[in-house]
Structures are given as structure tokens and as C-alpha cells.
Coordinates of C-alpha atoms in Angstrom, one line a residue:
X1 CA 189.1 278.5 5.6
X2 CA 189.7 282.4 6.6
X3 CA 187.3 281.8 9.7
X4 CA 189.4 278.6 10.7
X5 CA 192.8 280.3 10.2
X6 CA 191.8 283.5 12.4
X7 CA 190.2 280.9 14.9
X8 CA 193.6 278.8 15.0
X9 CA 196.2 282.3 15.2
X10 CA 193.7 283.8 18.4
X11 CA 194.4 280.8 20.1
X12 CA 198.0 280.5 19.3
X13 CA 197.9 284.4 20.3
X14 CA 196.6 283.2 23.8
X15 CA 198.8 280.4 24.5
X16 CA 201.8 282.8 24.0
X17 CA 200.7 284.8 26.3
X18 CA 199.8 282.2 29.0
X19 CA 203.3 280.9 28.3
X20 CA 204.9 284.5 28.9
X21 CA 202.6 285.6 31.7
X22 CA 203.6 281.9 33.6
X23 CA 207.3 281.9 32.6
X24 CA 207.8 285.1 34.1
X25 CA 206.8 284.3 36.6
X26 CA 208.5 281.2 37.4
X27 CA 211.8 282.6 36.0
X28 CA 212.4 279.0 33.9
X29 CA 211.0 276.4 31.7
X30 CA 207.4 275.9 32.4
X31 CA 206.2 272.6 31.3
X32 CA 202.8 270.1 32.2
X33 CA 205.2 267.7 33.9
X34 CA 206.0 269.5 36.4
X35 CA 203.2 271.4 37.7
X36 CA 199.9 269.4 36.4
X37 CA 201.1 265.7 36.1
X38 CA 201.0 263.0 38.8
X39 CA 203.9 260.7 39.3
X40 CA 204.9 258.5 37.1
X41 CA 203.1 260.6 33.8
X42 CA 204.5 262.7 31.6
X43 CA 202.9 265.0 28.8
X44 CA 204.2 267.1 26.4
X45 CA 202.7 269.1 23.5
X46 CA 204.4 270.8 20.8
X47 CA 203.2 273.3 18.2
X48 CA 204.2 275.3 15.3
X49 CA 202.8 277.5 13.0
X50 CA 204.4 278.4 9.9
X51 CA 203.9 280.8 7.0
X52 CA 206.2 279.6 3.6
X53 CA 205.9 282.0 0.3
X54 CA 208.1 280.8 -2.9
X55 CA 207.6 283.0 -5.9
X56 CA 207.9 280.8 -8.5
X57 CA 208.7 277.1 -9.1
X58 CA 211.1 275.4 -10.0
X59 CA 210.0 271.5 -10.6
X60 CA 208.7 270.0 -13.5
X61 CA 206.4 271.3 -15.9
X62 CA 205.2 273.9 -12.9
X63 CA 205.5 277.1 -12.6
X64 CA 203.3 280.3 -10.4
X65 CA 203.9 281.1 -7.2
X66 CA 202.9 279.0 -3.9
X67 CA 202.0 280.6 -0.6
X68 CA 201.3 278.2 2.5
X69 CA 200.7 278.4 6.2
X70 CA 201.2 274.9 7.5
X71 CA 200.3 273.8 10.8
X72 CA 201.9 271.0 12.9
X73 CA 201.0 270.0 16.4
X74 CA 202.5 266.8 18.5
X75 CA 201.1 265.6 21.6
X76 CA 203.3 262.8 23.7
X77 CA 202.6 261.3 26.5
X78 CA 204.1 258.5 28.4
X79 CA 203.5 256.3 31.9
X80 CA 205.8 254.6 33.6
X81 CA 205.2 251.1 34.7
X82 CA 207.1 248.8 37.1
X83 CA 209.6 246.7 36.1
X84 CA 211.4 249.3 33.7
X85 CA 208.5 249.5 31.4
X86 CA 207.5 252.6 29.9
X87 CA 204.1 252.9 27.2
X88 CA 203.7 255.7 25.4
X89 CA 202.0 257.5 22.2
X90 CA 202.7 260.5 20.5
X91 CA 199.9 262.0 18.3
X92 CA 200.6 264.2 15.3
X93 CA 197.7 266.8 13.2
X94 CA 199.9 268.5 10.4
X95 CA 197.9 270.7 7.6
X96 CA 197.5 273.6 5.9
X97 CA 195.9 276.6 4.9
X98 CA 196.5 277.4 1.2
X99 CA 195.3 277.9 -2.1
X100 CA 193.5 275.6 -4.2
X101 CA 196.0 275.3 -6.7
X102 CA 198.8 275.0 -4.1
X103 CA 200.9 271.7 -4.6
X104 CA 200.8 269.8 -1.7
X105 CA 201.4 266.0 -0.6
X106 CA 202.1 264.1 2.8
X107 CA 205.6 265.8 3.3
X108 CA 202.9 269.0 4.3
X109 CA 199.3 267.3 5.2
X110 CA 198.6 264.2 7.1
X111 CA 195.9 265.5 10.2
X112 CA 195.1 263.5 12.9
X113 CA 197.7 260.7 13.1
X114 CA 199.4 257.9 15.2
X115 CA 202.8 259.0 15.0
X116 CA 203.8 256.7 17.8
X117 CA 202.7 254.0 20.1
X118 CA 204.6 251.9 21.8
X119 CA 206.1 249.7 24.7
X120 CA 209.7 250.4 25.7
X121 CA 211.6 248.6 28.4
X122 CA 215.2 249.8 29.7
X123 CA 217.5 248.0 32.0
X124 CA 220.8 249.2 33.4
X125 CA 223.7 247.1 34.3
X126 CA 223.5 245.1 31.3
X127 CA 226.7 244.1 30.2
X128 CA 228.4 247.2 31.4
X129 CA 225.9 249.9 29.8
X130 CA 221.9 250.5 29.8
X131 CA 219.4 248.4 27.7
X132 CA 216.8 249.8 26.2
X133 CA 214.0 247.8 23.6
X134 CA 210.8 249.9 22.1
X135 CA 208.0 247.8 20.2
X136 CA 205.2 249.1 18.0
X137 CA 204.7 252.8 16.4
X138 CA 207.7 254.9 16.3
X139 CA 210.2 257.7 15.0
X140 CA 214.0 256.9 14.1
X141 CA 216.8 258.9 14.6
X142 CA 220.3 257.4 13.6
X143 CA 223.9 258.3 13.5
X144 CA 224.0 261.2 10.9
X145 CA 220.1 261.5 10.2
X146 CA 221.2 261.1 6.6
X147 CA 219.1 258.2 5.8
X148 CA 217.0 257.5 8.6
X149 CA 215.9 260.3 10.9
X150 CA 212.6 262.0 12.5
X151 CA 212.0 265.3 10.3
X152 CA 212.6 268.5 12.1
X153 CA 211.5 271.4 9.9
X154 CA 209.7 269.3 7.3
X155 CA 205.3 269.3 8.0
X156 CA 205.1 266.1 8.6
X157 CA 207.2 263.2 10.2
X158 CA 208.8 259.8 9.2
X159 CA 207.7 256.7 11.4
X160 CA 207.9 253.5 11.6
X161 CA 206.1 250.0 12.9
X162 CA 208.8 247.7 14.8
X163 CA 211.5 247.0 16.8
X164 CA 214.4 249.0 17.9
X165 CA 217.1 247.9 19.9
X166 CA 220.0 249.8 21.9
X167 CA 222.4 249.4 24.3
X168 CA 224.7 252.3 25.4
X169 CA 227.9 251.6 27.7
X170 CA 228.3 253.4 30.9
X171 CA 231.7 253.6 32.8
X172 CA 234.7 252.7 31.0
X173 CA 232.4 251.9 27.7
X174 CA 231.1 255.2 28.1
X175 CA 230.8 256.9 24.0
X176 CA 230.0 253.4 22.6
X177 CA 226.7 252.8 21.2
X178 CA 225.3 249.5 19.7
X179 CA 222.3 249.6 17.8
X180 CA 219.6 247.3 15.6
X181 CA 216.2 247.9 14.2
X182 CA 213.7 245.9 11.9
X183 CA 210.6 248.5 10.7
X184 CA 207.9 248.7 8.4
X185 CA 208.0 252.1 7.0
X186 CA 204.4 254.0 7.3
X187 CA 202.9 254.5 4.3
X188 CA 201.4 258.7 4.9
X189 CA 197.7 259.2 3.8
X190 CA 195.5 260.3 2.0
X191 CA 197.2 260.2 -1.6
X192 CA 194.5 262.5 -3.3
X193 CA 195.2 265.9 -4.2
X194 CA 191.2 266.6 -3.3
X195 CA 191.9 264.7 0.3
X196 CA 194.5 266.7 1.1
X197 CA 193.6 270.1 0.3
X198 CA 190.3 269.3 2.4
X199 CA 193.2 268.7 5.2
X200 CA 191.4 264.8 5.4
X201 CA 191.9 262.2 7.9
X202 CA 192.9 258.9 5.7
X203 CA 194.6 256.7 8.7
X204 CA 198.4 255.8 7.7
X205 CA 199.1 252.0 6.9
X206 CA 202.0 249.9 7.3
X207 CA 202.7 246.7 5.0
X208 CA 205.1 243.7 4.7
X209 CA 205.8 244.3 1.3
X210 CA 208.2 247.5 2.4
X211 CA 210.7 246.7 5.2
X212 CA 213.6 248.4 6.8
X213 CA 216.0 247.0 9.1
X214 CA 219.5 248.7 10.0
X215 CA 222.5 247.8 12.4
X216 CA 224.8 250.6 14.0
X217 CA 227.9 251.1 16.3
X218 CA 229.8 253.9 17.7
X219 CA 232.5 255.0 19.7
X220 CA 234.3 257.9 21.0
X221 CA 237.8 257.9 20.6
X222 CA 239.7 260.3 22.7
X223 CA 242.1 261.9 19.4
X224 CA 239.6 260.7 16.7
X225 CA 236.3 262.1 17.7
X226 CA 233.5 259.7 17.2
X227 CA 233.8 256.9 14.6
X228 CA 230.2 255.3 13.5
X229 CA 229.7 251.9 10.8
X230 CA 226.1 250.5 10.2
X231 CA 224.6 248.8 7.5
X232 CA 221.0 249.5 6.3
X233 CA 218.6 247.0 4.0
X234 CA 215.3 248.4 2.2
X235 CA 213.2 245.7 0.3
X236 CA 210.1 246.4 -0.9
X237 CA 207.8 245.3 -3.8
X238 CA 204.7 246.3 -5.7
X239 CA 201.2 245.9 -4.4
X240 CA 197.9 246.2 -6.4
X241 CA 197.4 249.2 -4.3
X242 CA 200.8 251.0 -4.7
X243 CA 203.0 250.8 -7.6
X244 CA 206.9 250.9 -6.3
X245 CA 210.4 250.9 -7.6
X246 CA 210.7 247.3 -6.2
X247 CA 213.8 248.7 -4.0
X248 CA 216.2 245.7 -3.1
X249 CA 219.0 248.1 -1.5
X250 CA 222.2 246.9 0.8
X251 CA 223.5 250.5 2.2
X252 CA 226.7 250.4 4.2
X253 CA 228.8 253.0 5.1
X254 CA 231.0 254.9 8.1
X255 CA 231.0 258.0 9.1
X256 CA 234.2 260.1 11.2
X257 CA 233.3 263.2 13.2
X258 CA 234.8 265.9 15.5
X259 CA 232.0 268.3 17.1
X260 CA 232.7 271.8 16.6
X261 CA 234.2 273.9 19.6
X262 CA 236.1 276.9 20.1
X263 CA 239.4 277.7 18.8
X264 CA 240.0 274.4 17.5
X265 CA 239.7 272.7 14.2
X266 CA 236.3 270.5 13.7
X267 CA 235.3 267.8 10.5
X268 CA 232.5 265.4 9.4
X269 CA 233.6 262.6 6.6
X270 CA 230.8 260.3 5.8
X271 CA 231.0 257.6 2.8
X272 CA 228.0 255.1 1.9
X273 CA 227.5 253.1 -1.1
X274 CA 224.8 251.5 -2.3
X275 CA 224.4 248.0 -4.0
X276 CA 221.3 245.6 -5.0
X277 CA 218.2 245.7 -7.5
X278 CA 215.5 248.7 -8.4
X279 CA 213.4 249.8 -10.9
X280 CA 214.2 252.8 -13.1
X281 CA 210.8 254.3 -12.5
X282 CA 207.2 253.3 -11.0
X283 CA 206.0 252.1 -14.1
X284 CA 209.2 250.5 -15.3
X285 CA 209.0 246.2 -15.0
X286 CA 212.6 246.1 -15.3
X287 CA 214.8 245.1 -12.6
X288 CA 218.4 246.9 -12.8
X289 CA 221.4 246.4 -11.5
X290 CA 221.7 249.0 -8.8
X291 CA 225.3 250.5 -7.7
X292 CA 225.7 253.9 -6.1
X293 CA 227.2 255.9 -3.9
X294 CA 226.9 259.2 -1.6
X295 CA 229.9 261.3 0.1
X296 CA 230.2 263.9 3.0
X297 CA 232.7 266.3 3.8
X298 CA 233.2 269.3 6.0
X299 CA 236.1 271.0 8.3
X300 CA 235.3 273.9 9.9
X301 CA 236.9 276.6 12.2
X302 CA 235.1 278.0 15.5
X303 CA 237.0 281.3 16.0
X304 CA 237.0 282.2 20.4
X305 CA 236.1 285.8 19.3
X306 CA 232.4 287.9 20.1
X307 CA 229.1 285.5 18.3
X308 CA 231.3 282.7 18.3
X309 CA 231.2 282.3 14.4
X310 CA 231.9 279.6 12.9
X311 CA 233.2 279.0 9.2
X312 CA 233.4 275.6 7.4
X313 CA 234.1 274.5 4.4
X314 CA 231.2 271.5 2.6
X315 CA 231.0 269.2 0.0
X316 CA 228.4 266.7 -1.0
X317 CA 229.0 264.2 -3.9
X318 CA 225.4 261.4 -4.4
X319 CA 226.1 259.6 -8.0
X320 CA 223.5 259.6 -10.8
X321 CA 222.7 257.1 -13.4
X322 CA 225.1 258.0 -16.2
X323 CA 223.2 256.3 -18.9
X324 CA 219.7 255.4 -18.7
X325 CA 219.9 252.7 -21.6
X326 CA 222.9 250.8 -20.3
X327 CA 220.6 248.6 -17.6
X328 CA 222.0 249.5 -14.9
X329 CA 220.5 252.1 -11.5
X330 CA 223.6 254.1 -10.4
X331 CA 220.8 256.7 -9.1
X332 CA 222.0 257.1 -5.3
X333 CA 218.8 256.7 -2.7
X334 CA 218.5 258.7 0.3
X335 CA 216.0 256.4 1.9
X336 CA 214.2 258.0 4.8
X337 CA 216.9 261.0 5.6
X338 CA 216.3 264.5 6.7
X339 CA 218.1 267.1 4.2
X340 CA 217.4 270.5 5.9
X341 CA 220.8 270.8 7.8
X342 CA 222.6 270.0 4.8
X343 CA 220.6 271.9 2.3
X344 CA 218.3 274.7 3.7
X345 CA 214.8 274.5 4.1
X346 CA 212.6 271.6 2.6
X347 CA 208.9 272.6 2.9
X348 CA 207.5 273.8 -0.1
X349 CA 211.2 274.5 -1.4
X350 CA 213.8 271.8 -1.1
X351 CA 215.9 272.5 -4.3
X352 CA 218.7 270.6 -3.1
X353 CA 218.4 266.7 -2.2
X354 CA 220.8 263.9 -1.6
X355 CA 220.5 262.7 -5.6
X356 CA 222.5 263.0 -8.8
X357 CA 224.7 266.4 -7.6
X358 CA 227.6 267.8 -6.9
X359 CA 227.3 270.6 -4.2
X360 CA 230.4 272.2 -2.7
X361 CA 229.7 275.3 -0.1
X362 CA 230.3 277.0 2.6
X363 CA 228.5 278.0 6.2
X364 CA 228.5 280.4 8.4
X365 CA 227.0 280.2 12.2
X366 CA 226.8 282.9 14.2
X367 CA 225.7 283.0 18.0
X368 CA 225.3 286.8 19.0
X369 CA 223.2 286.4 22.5
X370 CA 222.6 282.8 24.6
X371 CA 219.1 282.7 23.0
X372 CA 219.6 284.0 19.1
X373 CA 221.5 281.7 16.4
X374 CA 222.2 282.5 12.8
X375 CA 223.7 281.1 10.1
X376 CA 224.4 281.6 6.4
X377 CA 225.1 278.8 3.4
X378 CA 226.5 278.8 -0.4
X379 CA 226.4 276.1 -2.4
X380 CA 226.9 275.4 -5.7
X381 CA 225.1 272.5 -7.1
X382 CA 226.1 270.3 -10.4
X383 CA 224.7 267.2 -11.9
X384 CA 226.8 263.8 -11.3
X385 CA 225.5 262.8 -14.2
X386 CA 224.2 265.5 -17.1
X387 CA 221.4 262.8 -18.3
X388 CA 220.1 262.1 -15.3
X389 CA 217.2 264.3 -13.1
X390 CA 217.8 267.1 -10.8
X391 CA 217.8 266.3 -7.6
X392 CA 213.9 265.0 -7.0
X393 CA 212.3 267.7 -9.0
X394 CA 211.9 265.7 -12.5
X395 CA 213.5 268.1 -14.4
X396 CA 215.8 266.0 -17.0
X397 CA 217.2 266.2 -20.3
X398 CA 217.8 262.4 -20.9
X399 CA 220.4 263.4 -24.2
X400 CA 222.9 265.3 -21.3
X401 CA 222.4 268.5 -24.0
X402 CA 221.4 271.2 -21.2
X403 CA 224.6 270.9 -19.4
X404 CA 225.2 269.9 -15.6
X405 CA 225.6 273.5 -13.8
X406 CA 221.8 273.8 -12.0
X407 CA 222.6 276.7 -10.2
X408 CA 223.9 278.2 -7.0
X409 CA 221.7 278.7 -3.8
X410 CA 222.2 281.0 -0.7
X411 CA 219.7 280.5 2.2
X412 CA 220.0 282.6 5.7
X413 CA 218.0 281.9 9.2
X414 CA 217.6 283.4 12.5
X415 CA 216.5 281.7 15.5
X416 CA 215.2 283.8 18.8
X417 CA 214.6 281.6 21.5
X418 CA 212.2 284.0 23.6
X419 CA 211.8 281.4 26.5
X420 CA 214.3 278.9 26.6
X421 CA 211.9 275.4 25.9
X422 CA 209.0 277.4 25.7
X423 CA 208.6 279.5 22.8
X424 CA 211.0 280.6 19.9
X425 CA 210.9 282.7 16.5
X426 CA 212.3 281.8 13.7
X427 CA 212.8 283.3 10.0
X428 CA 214.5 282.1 6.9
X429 CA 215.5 282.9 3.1
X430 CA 216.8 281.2 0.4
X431 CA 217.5 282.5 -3.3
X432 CA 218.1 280.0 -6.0
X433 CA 220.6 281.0 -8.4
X434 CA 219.6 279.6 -12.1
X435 CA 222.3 277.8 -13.9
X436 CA 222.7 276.8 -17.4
X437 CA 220.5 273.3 -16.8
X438 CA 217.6 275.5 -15.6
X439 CA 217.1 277.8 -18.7
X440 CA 218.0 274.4 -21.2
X441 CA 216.3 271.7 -19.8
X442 CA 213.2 270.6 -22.1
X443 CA 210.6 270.3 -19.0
X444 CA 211.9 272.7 -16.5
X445 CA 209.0 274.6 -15.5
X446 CA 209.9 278.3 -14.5
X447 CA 213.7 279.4 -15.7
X448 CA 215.0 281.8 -14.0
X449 CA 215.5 282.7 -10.0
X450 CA 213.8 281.5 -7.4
X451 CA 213.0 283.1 -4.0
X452 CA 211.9 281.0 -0.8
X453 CA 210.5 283.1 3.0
X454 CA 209.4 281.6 5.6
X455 CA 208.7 282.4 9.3
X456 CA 207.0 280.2 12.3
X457 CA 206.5 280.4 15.8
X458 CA 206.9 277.1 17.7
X459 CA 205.4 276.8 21.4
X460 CA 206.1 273.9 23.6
X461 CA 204.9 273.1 27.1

């Protein structure tokens, strides 16, 4: 493994420097499309290396400190075909280096993968805006990235085996935005703890018995900002493979939004519930009644003053199930969202998640130089419901005795982008402040503070 990780940082070593040696000279963006590739191709590759240390944790039953360099590299390439036609693929090798006892699962490995393959057509002039189908393999990004979105910091990336279908309006429907999909979630592999610390290639599968389809639509309104409504359905049932929750889940919400800029007052409001059947747990029988629902707020304040900073004010509400005997799931799901701009960093950490909480905060966003950004957050984070879990960790008292004050959690990061698309530094920090539910709770592993580092290097050409 030691011979492997020297191997893979000598070569990351050289590429930097090719990178720096070329981009100096060019004065811009180098990239393969513009130098190597003919007509008509494009190819882009992507990698990052990143080194995560948390000194103790904090999730069920576990404690001891875990120390990780993960590894993700994408490869895309696309050609362009007559007619409006586009194919393309995407290929994806996430892993690690780590210790044998590390924790890891398919949010961190999964080497050697399709991420995405597909057919896309596009078609301007359609009814007054541009058309645009993709078939097959593919990532999702939609409205807020709250519950369907293509993972930025996490190891490894959501995808999806469909359809998805947009049209955006041009002209005088310019800021409007229709969208509908129908997927088959991917089911990451391999699922043993042996496979995955061996960094094995187990290729993903896809399977009718877990669907998800979602409608959207958008529009820019000159004094609003941008006003968004969709609808998104999840259904999926057990297998003899693959025990589920056998999720039946209606998700409809809106969200109301005015990007930040300077001297002037920006805000985010998003409100979903969630209605239909689930299990309790994966080896629960029982179908419940399920009823939940999930809240966003921010306002902040960009000041026109030296780093630009940036203040706002945040508060997240997702409900819990307030009694686990009464047959009913009010246990809100986040289905396939993205959580690191809401919560700090995921990776091996990830304290915070879109379940059972109460989190109200603050941030701070700082821009001292074109390339370098910064920001701080607080939050505080309470249980919705004292009998319920925290967050997705498994830590629970099911008698509501331990109290619902988790803790508090500051995280901090820097970004240095050294050549603008090429290369870029980053580093992080979070602390998690332990509350009364951390020391009290009958299966919480380690009970006191935690600390989270992390820094990677991401290189793109």
C-alpha cells in the first residue's frame, strides 16, 4: 500500500508541474480540448487527492481515531454527432489508502466505474427555448441539490440509469426552466468491508425495484429572485439480494431565492414535505404511515467593503419520528441530496445530515484575492424529536431520557485557486462541540469533542 501511495503522490507531483510549467506559459487555462483534440471531441480529466484525519468518532458504538487519503479521479469525454446528437461517458476510480480498521463504505470506495454513458440530443427553437433529452448512465443536479444532486466533496458520486428531460426558454422566457426525469438509482459496489478495503472492482447495478422520477420548474422574476416547485417520487421494494426500507415517498416542495451580491440584502426559503409508506428499519415488515417534513432558511448581507464578506444568518428544521410505537414514519428522508454546503464537510465526518434536527447558524464568506475564498460556520444542532436518532449516525435513546441538545459544530475552509481551472488547494476544519445527548445517550460511541482536518489538491485539464 506505502509503495502504491508514493507511486500515485510522484505522479500527482509531476502533473502539477506540467500543469504549471504549460500554464505559464500560455498565461490561461490549459485544457486537452483545445490543444490535443480534433473537432468535434472533447476530453476532460479530473483528479483529486485528499488526506481526511478525525480524532475520534462519533457514531454508534465506535470510537478511535480514523486517518484516510482518498483518491478520486473522473475521465469525460464526449463526440459530437450530426443532427444535434451528442454521446458521451464519464469514468470514475475513487479509493483509498487507509488503515485496516478504517470504516469505510461506497460514499469513499467504488474504483473503476461507469459513472456515465449516454446519448443526449439538443434542439434550439423549440417552443421559444432550447431542448435538450440525455438517455442512459448519468449524474443529476436539481434546483437546490437538496435531494437530488451530483456529490462535490463527498469520494464517490450519485448516478443514475434514465431519462432526463429539459427545456430552458431563450428571449423573452429567458430564467424559466422546465424539467422531468425518470431514473433507476445505481446501486454502488462492492458491499464488503474485505472488498473495499482491497479498493475492489464489484461493477455498480441498477434495478426496477428502486425508481426515481421528479418534475421541476423555474423562473426568474425581476423583484422576487427565482421561484422553483417540483415534485419528486421514490418507490422501491425489497429484493432477495438487498433488504430496503420499502420507500413509497411523494416529496413536493418550492423553494424562493435571491443570489447574494454586494451591498444588498440576499435569502433562500425552501419548504418540502414528505407523504407515503416506509419501513421503520431494514429488518422491520411493517409498513408505516409516513408524514414529514424539511425547512430552509437564510438571509444574508454582502457588505461592498475589502474581501467582500459576507454574513448570513441559517436555519434548518427536518422532522423526526416523535414516537416509534405509534405506527407511524415522521422520520424526514433526504433522498439522494448533497449536504456539504449546508453542513461542512461529509467524508469521513458528516455529523450534521438533513434528519431529525434542529440547526440554526451562522456563515461567514470571505474573498480576500480573485483566486482565494474562505468561509466560516456555527451551528447549533438539536433533535426534532428526543426519541428519535441523530442525524444518520445511530446514536438513539428510544425513551427521549438523554435530552435533545447534540452539540454545536464550527468548521472553517480555505480555497487557493493556483491556476484558475487548472489546479487549486484547499484545507478545512471542523470541531464538534458535545452536547448533553452525546455524553447520555446509551450507544454513543466516543463522548466528548470531536476534531475533523482535511486538505486535497484537485488538478483538472
Amino acid at each position: 500500500m506505502h509503495i502504491c501511495l508514493v507511486a500515485r503522490l510522484l505522479i500527482i507531483m509531476l502533473v502539477f508541474k506540467t500543469i504549471l510549467f504549460t500554464s505559464t506559459l500560455l498565461h490561461a487555462q490549459w485544457t486537452l480540448n483545445n490543444t490535443l483534440m480534433p473537432q468535434g471531441f472533447s476530453l476532460q480529466i479530473n483528479h483529486r487527492t485528499r488526506h481526511e484525519f478525525m480524532d475520534n468518532e462519533f457514531r454508534a458504538n465506535e470510537s478511535g481515531q480514523t486517518d484516510v487519503i482518498a483518491f478520486r479521479t473522473l475521465v469525460h469525454g464526449r463526440i459530437q454527432l450530426p443532427a444535434g446528437f451528442t454521446i458521451g461517458g464519464e469514468l470514475q476510480d475513487s479509493r483509498t489508502a487507509s488503515d485496516a480498521d478504517t470504516l469505510l463504505n461506497t460514499t469513499i470506495v467504488n474504483s473503476a466505474e461507469l459513472l456515465r454513458g449516454y446519448l443526449e440530443y439538443s434542439r434550439q427553437n423549440t417552443l421559444g427555448g432550447q431542448f435538450t433529452a440525455q438517455a442512459g448512465r448519468m449524474t443529476l443536479d436539481v434546483g437546490s441539490r437538496r435531494f437530488v444532486a451530483r456529490n462535490g466533496f463527498r469520494n464517490t458520486i450519485n448516478n443514475f440509469t434514465g431519462i432526463d428531460i429539459n427545456w430552458h426558454g431563450e428571449q423573452n422566457l429567458a430564467g424559466t426552466h422546465l424539467r422531468g426525469f425518470w431514473t433507476l438509482p445505481v446501486y454502488r459496489l462492492p458491499d464488503s468491508t474485505e472488498q473495499l478495503h482491497r479498493n475492489s472492482t464489484v461493477f455498480d447495478e441498477e434495478s426496477l425495484d428502486l425508481q426515481l422520477w421528479g418534475l421541476f420548474a423555474a423562473h426568474d422574476f425581476a423583484t422576487l429572485g427565482r421561484a422553483e416547485l417540483f415534485m419528486f417520487g421514490l418507490h422501491e421494494k425489497d429484493s432477495s439480494e438487498r433488504p430496503t426500507l420499502n420507500r413509497q415517498l411523494y416529496t413536493p416542495g418550492f423553494r424562493l431565492l435571491r443570489t447574494p451580491a454586494p451591498a444588498r440584502i440576499d435569502y433562500e426559503f425552501e419548504s418540502v414535505f414528505q407523504i407515503g409508506h416506509s419501513h421503520a428499519s431494514l429488518v422491520s415488515d411493517k409498513s408505516l404511515d409516513h408524514f414529514a417534513h424539511f425547512h430552509n432558511l437564510a438571509i444574508g448581507y454582502t457588505f461592498p467593503a475589502f474581501w467582500s464578506p459576507r454574513i448570513a444568518l441559517l436555519y434548518d428544521f427536518a422532522s423526526g419520528d416523535k414516537n416509534p410505537d405509534d405506527g407511524k414514519n415522521e422520520r424526514f428522508d433526504t433522498l439522494y441530496g448533497g449536504r456539504r454546503f449546508d453542513f461542512g464537510p461529509t467524508g469521513i465526518y458528516g455529523a450534521l445530515a438533513r434528519v431529525n434536527m434542529h440547526a440554526p447558524g451562522v456563515r461567514l464568506n470571505l474573498k480576500p484575492h480573485t483566486r482565494v475564498e474562505a468561509a466560516m460556520n456555527y451551528r447549533a444542532l438539536l433533535l426534532a424529536s428526543k426519541r428519535d436518532s441523530w442525524g444518520i449516525t445511530g446514536v438513539r435513546d428510544s425513551s427521549g431520557q438523554s435530552g435533545s441538545f447534540v452539540g454545536s459544530q464550527f468548521d472553517a475552509q480555505i480555497q487557493w485557486h493556483l491556476l484558475p481551472g487548472n489546479l487549486s488547494v484547499e484545507a478545512g476544519y471542523a470541531h464538534l462541540f458535545a452536547g448533553e445527548f452525546i455524553h447520555n445517550a446509551p450507544n454513543a460511541g466516543h463522548r466528548g469533542d470531536i476534531n475533523y482536518f482535511y486538505t486535497q489538491a484537485v488538478i483538472s485539464f
